[in-house]
CSV table of C-alpha atoms in Angstrom, one decimal:
chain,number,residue,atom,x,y,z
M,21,UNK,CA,2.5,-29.4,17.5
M,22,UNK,CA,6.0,-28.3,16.4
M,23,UNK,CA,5.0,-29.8,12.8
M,24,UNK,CA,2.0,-28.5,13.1
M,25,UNK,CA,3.3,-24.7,13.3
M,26,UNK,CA,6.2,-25.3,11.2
M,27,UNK,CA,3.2,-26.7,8.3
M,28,UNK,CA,1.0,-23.7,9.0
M,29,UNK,CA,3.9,-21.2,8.8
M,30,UNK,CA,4.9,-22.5,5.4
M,31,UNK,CA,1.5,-22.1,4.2
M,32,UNK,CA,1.5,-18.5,5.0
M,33,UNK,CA,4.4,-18.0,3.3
M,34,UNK,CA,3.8,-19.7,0.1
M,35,UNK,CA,0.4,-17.9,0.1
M,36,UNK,CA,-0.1,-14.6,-1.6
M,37,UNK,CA,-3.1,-13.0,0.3
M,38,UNK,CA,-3.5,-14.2,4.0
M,39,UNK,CA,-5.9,-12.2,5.9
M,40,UNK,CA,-7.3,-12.9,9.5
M,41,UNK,CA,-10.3,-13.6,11.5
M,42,UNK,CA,-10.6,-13.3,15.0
M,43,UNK,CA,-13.0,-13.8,17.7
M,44,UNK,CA,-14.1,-13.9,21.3
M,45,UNK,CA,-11.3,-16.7,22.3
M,46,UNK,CA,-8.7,-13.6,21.7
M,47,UNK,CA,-10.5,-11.2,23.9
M,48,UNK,CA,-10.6,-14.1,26.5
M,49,UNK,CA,-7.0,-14.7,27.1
M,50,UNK,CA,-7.0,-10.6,27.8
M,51,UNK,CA,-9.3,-11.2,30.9
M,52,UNK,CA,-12.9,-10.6,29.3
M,53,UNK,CA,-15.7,-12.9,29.2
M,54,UNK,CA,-17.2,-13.8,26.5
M,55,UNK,CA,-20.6,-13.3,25.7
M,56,UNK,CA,-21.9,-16.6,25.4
M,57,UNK,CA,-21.1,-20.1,26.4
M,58,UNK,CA,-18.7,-21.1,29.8
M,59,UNK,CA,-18.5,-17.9,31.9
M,60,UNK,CA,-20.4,-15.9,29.3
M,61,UNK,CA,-22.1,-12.9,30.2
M,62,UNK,CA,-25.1,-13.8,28.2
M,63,UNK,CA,-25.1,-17.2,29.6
M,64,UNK,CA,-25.8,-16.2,33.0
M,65,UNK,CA,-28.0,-12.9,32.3
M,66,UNK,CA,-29.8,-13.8,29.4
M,67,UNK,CA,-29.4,-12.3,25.9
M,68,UNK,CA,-30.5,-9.3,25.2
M,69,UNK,CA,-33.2,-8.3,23.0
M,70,UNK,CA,-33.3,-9.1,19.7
M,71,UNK,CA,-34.9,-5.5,18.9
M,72,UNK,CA,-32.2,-3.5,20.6
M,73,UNK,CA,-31.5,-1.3,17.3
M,74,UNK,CA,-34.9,-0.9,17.3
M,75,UNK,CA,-35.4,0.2,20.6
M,76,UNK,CA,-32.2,2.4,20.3
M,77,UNK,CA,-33.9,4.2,17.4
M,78,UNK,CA,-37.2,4.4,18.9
M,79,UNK,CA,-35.9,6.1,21.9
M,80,UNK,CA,-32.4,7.5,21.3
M,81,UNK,CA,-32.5,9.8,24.2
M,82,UNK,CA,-33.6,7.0,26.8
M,83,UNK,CA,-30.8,4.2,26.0
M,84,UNK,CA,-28.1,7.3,26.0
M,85,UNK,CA,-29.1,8.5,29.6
M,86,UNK,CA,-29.0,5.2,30.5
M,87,UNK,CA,-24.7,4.6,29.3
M,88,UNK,CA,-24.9,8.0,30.5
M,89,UNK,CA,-25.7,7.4,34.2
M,90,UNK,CA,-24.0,3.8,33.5
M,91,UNK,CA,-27.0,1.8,34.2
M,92,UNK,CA,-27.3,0.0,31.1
M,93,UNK,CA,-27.6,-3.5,31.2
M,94,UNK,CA,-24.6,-4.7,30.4
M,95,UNK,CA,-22.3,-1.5,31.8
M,96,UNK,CA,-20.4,-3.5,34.1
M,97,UNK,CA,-18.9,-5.4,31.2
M,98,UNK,CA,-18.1,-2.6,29.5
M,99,UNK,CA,-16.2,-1.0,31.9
M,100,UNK,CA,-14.3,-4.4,32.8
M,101,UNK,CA,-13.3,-4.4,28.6
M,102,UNK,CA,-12.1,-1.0,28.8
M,103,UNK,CA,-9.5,-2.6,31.5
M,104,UNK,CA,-8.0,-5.3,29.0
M,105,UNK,CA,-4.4,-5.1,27.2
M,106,UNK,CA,-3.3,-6.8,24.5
M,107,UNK,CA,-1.4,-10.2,24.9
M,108,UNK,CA,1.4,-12.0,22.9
M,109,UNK,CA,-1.5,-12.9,20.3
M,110,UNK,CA,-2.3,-9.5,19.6
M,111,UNK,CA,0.8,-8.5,19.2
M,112,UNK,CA,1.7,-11.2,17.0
M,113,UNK,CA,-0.6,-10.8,14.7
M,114,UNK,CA,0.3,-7.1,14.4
M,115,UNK,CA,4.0,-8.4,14.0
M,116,UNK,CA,2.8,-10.5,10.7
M,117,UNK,CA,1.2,-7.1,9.2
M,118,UNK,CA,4.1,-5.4,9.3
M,119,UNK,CA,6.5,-8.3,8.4
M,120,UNK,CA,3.9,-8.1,5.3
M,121,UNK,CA,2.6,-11.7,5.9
M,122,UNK,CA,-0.6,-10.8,6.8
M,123,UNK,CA,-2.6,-8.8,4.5
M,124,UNK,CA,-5.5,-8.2,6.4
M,125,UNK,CA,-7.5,-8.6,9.9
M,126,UNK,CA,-11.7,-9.1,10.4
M,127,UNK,CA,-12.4,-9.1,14.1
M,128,UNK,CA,-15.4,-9.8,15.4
M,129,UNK,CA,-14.1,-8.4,18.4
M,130,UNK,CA,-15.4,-4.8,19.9
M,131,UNK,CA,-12.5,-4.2,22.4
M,132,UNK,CA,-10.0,-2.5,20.7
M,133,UNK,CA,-7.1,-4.5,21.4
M,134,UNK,CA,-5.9,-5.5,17.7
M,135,UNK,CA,-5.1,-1.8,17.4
M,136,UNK,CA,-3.4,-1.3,21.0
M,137,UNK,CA,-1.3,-3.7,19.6
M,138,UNK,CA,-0.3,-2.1,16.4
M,139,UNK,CA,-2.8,-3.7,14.0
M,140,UNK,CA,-3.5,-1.4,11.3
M,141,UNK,CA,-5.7,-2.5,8.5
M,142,UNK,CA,-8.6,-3.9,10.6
M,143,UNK,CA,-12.1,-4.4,9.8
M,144,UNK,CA,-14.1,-4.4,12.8
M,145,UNK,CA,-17.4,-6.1,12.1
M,146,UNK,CA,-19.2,-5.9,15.0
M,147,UNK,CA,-17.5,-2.1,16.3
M,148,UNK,CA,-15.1,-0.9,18.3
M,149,UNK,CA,-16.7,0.1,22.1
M,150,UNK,CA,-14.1,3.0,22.4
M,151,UNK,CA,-15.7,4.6,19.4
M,152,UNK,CA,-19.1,6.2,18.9
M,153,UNK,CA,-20.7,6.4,14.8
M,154,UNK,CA,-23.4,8.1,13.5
M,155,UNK,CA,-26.5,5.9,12.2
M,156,UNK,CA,-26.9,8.0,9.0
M,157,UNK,CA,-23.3,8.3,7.0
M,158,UNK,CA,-21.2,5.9,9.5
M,159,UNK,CA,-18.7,8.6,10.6
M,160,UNK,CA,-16.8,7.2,13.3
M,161,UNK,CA,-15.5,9.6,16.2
M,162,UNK,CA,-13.9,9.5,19.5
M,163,UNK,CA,-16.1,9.2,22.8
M,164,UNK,CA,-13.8,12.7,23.7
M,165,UNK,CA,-14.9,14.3,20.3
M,166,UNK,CA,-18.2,14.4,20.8
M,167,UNK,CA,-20.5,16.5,23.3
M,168,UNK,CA,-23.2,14.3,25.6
M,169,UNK,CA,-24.5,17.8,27.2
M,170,UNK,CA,-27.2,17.1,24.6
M,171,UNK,CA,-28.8,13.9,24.1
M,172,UNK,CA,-29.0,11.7,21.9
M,173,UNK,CA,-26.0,13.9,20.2
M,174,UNK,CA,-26.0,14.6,16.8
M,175,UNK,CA,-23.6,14.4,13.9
M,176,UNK,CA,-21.1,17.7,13.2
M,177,UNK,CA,-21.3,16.6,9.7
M,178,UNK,CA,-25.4,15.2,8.9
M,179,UNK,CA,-27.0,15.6,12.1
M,180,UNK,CA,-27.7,12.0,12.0
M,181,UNK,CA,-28.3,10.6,15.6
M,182,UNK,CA,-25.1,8.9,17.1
M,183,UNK,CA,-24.9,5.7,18.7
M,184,UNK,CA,-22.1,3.7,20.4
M,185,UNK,CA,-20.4,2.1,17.3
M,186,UNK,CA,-21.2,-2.0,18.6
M,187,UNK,CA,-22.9,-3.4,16.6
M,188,UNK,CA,-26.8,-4.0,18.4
M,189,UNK,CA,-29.0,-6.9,17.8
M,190,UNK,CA,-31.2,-6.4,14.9
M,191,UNK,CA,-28.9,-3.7,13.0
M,192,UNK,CA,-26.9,-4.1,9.9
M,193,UNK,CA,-23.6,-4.5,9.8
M,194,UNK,CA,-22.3,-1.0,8.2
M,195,UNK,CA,-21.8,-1.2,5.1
M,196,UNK,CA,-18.5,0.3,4.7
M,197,UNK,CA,-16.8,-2.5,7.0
M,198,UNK,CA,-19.1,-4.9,5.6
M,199,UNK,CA,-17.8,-3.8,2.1
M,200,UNK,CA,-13.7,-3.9,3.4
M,201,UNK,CA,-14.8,-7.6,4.5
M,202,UNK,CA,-16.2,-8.6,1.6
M,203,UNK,CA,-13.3,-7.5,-0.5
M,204,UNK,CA,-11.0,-8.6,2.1
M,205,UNK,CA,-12.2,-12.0,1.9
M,206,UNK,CA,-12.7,-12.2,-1.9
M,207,UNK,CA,-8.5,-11.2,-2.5
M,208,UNK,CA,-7.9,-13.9,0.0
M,209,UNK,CA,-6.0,-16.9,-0.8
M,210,UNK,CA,-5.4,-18.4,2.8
M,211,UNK,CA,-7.2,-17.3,6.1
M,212,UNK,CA,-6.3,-17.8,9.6
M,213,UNK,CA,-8.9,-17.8,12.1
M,214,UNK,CA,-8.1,-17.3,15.2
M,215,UNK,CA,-10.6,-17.9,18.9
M,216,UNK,CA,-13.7,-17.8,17.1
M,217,UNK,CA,-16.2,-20.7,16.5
M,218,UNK,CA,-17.1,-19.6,12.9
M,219,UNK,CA,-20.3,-19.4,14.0
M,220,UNK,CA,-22.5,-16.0,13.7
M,221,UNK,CA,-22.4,-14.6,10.5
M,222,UNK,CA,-21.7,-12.5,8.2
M,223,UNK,CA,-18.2,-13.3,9.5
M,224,UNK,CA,-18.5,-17.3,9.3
M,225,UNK,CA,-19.2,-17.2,6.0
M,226,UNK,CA,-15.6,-15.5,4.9
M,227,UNK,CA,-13.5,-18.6,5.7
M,228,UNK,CA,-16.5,-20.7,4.0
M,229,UNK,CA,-15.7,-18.2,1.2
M,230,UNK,CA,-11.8,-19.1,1.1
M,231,UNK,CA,-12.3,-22.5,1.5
M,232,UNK,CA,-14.7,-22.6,-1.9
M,233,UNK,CA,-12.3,-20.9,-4.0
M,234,UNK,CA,-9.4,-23.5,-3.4
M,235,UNK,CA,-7.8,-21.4,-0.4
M,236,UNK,CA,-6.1,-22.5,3.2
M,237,UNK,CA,-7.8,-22.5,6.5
M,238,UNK,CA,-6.0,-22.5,9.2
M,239,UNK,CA,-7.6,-22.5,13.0
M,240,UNK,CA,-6.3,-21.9,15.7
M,241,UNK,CA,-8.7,-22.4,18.8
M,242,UNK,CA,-8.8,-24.5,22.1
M,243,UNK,CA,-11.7,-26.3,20.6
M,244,UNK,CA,-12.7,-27.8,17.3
M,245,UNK,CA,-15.1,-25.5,15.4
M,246,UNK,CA,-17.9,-25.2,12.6
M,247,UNK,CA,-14.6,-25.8,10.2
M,248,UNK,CA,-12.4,-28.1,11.8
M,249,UNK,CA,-12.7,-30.3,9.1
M,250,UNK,CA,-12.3,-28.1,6.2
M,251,UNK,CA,-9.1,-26.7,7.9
M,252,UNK,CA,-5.8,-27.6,6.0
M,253,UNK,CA,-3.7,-26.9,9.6
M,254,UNK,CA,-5.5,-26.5,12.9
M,255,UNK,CA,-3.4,-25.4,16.2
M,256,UNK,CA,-5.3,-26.4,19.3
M,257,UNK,CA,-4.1,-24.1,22.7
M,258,UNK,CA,-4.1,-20.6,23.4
M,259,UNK,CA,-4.0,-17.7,20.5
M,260,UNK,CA,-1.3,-15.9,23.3
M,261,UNK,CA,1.0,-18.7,22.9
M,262,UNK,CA,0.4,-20.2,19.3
M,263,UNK,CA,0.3,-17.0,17.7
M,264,UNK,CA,3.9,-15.9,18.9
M,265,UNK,CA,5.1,-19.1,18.2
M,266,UNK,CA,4.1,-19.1,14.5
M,267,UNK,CA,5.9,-15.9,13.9
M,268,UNK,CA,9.0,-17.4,15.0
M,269,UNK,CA,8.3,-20.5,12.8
M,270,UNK,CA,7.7,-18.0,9.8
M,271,UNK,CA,11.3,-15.6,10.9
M,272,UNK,CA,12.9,-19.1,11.0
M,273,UNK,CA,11.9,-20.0,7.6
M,274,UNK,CA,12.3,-16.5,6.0
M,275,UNK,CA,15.9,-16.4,7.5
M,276,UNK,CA,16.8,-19.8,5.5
M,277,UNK,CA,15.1,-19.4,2.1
């Protein structure tokens, strides 16, 4: 493993545009279950429908006084997110930004955490759940910032209907962070993927992307993935101990060039 981290930090360095993916094996070494597979919250209640944009937009004030009286179908979860920290992966990640190793971070994630942890330029894919956006121009706001005496509310700026900025089934990924991605991912000469099977795309497709061009993968994940093969390092364990490790690796190396 040592050879292992000490290959994957030297890649970083000799790299000119690393950027980052991250997914639900992040969020789960912070205490929250994943949607699907072992333990996921999908896996024991079902998915949910594959309309619920659709639904959402047919009857904005009905799915509001539903998260408003917390009896939405997957609440509980919600609340239990809301709960999570950051752990040593997080902040490690966070640590490469600012060392100016990493250039760039897509999560697939909706918690929040990468920016708890000092994260700066993040794409969030899929949302942030402690944010609220407005289905006409995308403005993003704070739950606090907007009024729910009123339902559904309405934009300050278009009077667009707001929604909870996650990302439902059947709606588009917003095109702004969609755009950020995409030009992320298109700079990139090396990605690191982190806790995420490169499965559900858009966001699969970016190390796919890297990987066409002549770039570096490398995973790091409990299991073996979509990509395993493709991957010029892969780290098998937990992000919350690989992750801090790697930074050392990459100070250790710094210190002696």
């Amino acid at each position: 493993m040592d050879s292992d981290i000490e290959r994957a930090a030297t890649l970083l360095l000799k790299s000119k545009y690393v950027t980052c993916l991250t997914g639900a094996g992040m969020s789960v070494e912070s205490g929250i279950r994943p949607f699907r597979g072992p333990g996921g919250l999908w896996t024991e209640k079902g998915e949910p429908p594959m309309d619920g944009y659709q639904r959402f937009m047919k009857d904005p004030r009905k799915q509001w006084e539903d998260i408003v009286k917390g009896t939405g179908r997957d609440m509980g979860f919600y609340y239990a997110m809301a709960e999570a920290v950051p752990h040593e992966g997080h902040f490690g990640l966070a640590e490469l930004e600012e060392m100016g190793v990493l250039k760039y971070l897509i999560t697939q994630n909706i918690d929040n955490l990468h920016l708890l942890a000092g994260s700066k330029k993040v794409a969030e894919i899929h949302g942030n759940s402690t944010k609220l956006r407005c289905v006409e121009c995308n403005t993003r706001y704070e739950m606090d910032d907007i009024s729910l005496d009123v339902l559904p509310p309405r934009c300050p700026k278009c009077k667009g209907i707001i929604k909870t900025d996650t990302v439902m089934f059947g709606e588009p990924i917003p095109y702004d962070v969609l755009l950020i991605c995409q030009r992320e991912a298109a700079k990139s000469d090396c990605m690191l993927t982190v806790g995420t099977s490169v499965f559900v795309y858009p966001a699969a497709g970016f190390p796919l992307e890297v990987k066409r061009r002549g770039g570096i993968l490398i995973e790091i994940n409990l299991y073996e993935t979509e990509i395993s093969d493709l991957c010029d390092v892969s780290l098998r364990g937990k992000a919350g101990e690989i992750i801090p490790a790697l930074v050392d690796c990459v100070k250790r190396i710094q210190l002696h060039q």
